[in-house]
Amino acid sequence: MTSKPHESLDPDARPQRRTFTAEFKARILDEYESAPDAAARGAILRRERLYGSHLLDWRKARDAGAAAGLTDRRQSAARAAKKAENAELSRLQRENARLQAELNKTQTALSIMGKAHALL
């Protein structure tokens, strides 16, 4: 008996994208910028498992004058509302398809009953 490769995979084993709060980003930026030398800055990045590009993006957002720029756009309220709206839309589309199929069955049954009644 052979198993298919996709059956053995654990769906929970899929890695999750890390998200950072605005407070965390600001704290790490302050700590990084107050570090005395490159070795200390590298140690901060390794300790927090971050890349230099993270700090570049966070610094750019902070320097643009937007504390809101440090928040994650993927987790914004507008995105959550859009996600909820899309979920409701797909639920209604599934319900509509189910009701259409039920209507077709009912119309077919009525047509058959009408023909049977005409024969009798």
Short mmCIF file of C-alpha atoms in Angstrom, two decimals:
data_model
loop_
_atom_site.label_atom_id
_atom_site.label_comp_id
_atom_site.label_asym_id
_atom_site.label_seq_id
_atom_site.Cartn_x
_atom_site.Cartn_y
_atom_site.Cartn_z
CA MET A 1 0.00 0.00 0.00
CA THR A 2 1.50 3.33 -1.02
CA SER A 3 0.56 6.68 0.38
CA LYS A 4 0.36 9.84 -1.63
CA PRO A 5 2.91 12.51 -0.68
CA HIS A 6 0.28 15.14 0.13
CA GLU A 7 -1.51 12.84 2.59
CA SER A 8 1.47 12.64 4.93
CA LEU A 9 1.87 16.40 5.27
CA ASP A 10 0.61 18.00 8.43
CA PRO A 11 -1.46 21.09 7.53
CA ASP A 12 -0.46 22.74 10.81
CA ALA A 13 3.22 22.40 9.94
CA ARG A 14 3.01 25.27 7.45
CA PRO A 15 5.06 28.19 8.78
CA GLN A 16 3.27 31.34 9.81
CA ARG A 17 4.49 34.79 8.79
CA ARG A 18 5.76 36.75 11.75
CA THR A 19 4.11 40.06 12.54
CA PHE A 20 5.57 42.84 14.62
CA THR A 21 3.77 45.48 16.63
CA ALA A 22 4.56 49.15 16.18
CA GLU A 23 5.93 49.26 19.75
CA PHE A 24 8.31 46.37 19.02
CA LYS A 25 9.53 48.01 15.82
CA ALA A 26 10.15 51.34 17.57
CA ARG A 27 11.95 49.63 20.47
CA ILE A 28 14.23 47.63 18.16
CA LEU A 29 15.00 50.71 16.03
CA ASP A 30 15.96 52.70 19.15
CA GLU A 31 18.09 49.86 20.48
CA TYR A 32 19.76 49.30 17.10
CA GLU A 33 20.55 52.97 16.58
CA SER A 34 21.96 53.35 20.09
CA ALA A 35 24.28 50.34 19.67
CA PRO A 36 27.94 51.41 19.90
CA ASP A 37 29.35 49.42 17.00
CA ALA A 38 28.51 47.09 14.10
CA ALA A 39 29.09 43.97 16.21
CA ALA A 40 26.46 45.05 18.73
CA ARG A 41 24.02 45.90 15.94
CA GLY A 42 24.60 42.48 14.37
CA ALA A 43 24.01 40.84 17.75
CA ILE A 44 20.65 42.61 18.04
CA LEU A 45 19.62 41.38 14.59
CA ARG A 46 20.67 37.80 15.38
CA ARG A 47 18.97 37.84 18.79
CA GLU A 48 15.66 39.01 17.30
CA ARG A 49 16.10 36.92 14.11
CA LEU A 50 15.71 39.99 11.90
CA TYR A 51 17.30 41.13 8.67
CA GLY A 52 18.78 44.52 7.97
CA SER A 53 16.06 45.05 5.38
CA HIS A 54 13.47 44.92 8.17
CA LEU A 55 15.14 47.85 9.87
CA LEU A 56 15.54 49.75 6.62
CA ASP A 57 11.81 49.48 5.92
CA TRP A 58 10.87 50.34 9.50
CA ARG A 59 13.23 53.33 9.55
CA LYS A 60 11.84 54.58 6.24
CA ALA A 61 8.29 54.39 7.60
CA ARG A 62 9.28 56.12 10.83
CA ASP A 63 11.20 58.87 9.05
CA ALA A 64 8.26 59.50 6.76
CA GLY A 65 6.57 60.79 9.90
CA ALA A 66 4.03 58.05 10.13
CA ALA A 67 3.88 56.15 13.38
CA ALA A 68 1.09 54.35 11.60
CA GLY A 69 3.70 53.43 9.02
CA LEU A 70 5.16 51.04 11.54
CA THR A 71 1.95 49.05 11.68
CA ASP A 72 1.50 46.06 9.43
CA ARG A 73 -0.70 46.87 6.43
CA ARG A 74 -1.61 43.20 6.08
CA GLN A 75 -3.32 43.34 9.47
CA SER A 76 -5.17 46.61 8.98
CA ALA A 77 -8.87 47.01 9.74
CA ALA A 78 -9.65 47.65 6.07
CA ARG A 79 -8.07 44.33 5.12
CA ALA A 80 -10.07 42.50 7.81
CA ALA A 81 -13.30 44.10 6.59
CA LYS A 82 -12.49 43.15 3.01
CA LYS A 83 -11.71 39.58 4.08
CA ALA A 84 -15.04 39.34 5.94
CA GLU A 85 -16.85 40.81 2.94
CA ASN A 86 -15.23 38.27 0.60
CA ALA A 87 -16.13 35.41 2.95
CA GLU A 88 -19.76 36.55 3.05
CA LEU A 89 -19.81 36.92 -0.74
CA SER A 90 -18.46 33.40 -1.29
CA ARG A 91 -20.97 31.99 1.26
CA LEU A 92 -23.85 33.67 -0.56
CA GLN A 93 -22.58 32.43 -3.92
CA ARG A 94 -22.45 28.84 -2.61
CA GLU A 95 -25.96 29.17 -1.18
CA ASN A 96 -27.21 30.61 -4.48
CA ALA A 97 -25.70 27.69 -6.42
CA ARG A 98 -27.29 25.20 -4.00
CA LEU A 99 -30.70 26.85 -4.33
CA GLN A 100 -30.41 26.95 -8.14
CA ALA A 101 -29.69 23.19 -8.18
CA GLU A 102 -32.65 22.56 -5.89
CA LEU A 103 -34.90 24.69 -8.13
CA ASN A 104 -33.81 22.74 -11.21
CA LYS A 105 -34.64 19.44 -9.48
CA THR A 106 -38.05 20.75 -8.44
CA GLN A 107 -38.84 22.02 -11.94
CA THR A 108 -37.80 18.68 -13.45
CA ALA A 109 -39.97 16.79 -10.97
CA LEU A 110 -42.95 19.03 -11.71
CA SER A 111 -42.46 18.57 -15.44
CA ILE A 112 -42.42 14.79 -15.04
CA MET A 113 -45.50 14.88 -12.82
CA GLY A 114 -47.32 17.07 -15.37
CA LYS A 115 -46.52 14.63 -18.17
CA ALA A 116 -47.59 11.66 -16.03
CA HIS A 117 -50.84 13.42 -15.15
CA ALA A 118 -51.51 14.14 -18.85
CA LEU A 119 -51.02 10.45 -19.69
CA LEU A 120 -53.49 9.34 -17.04
#
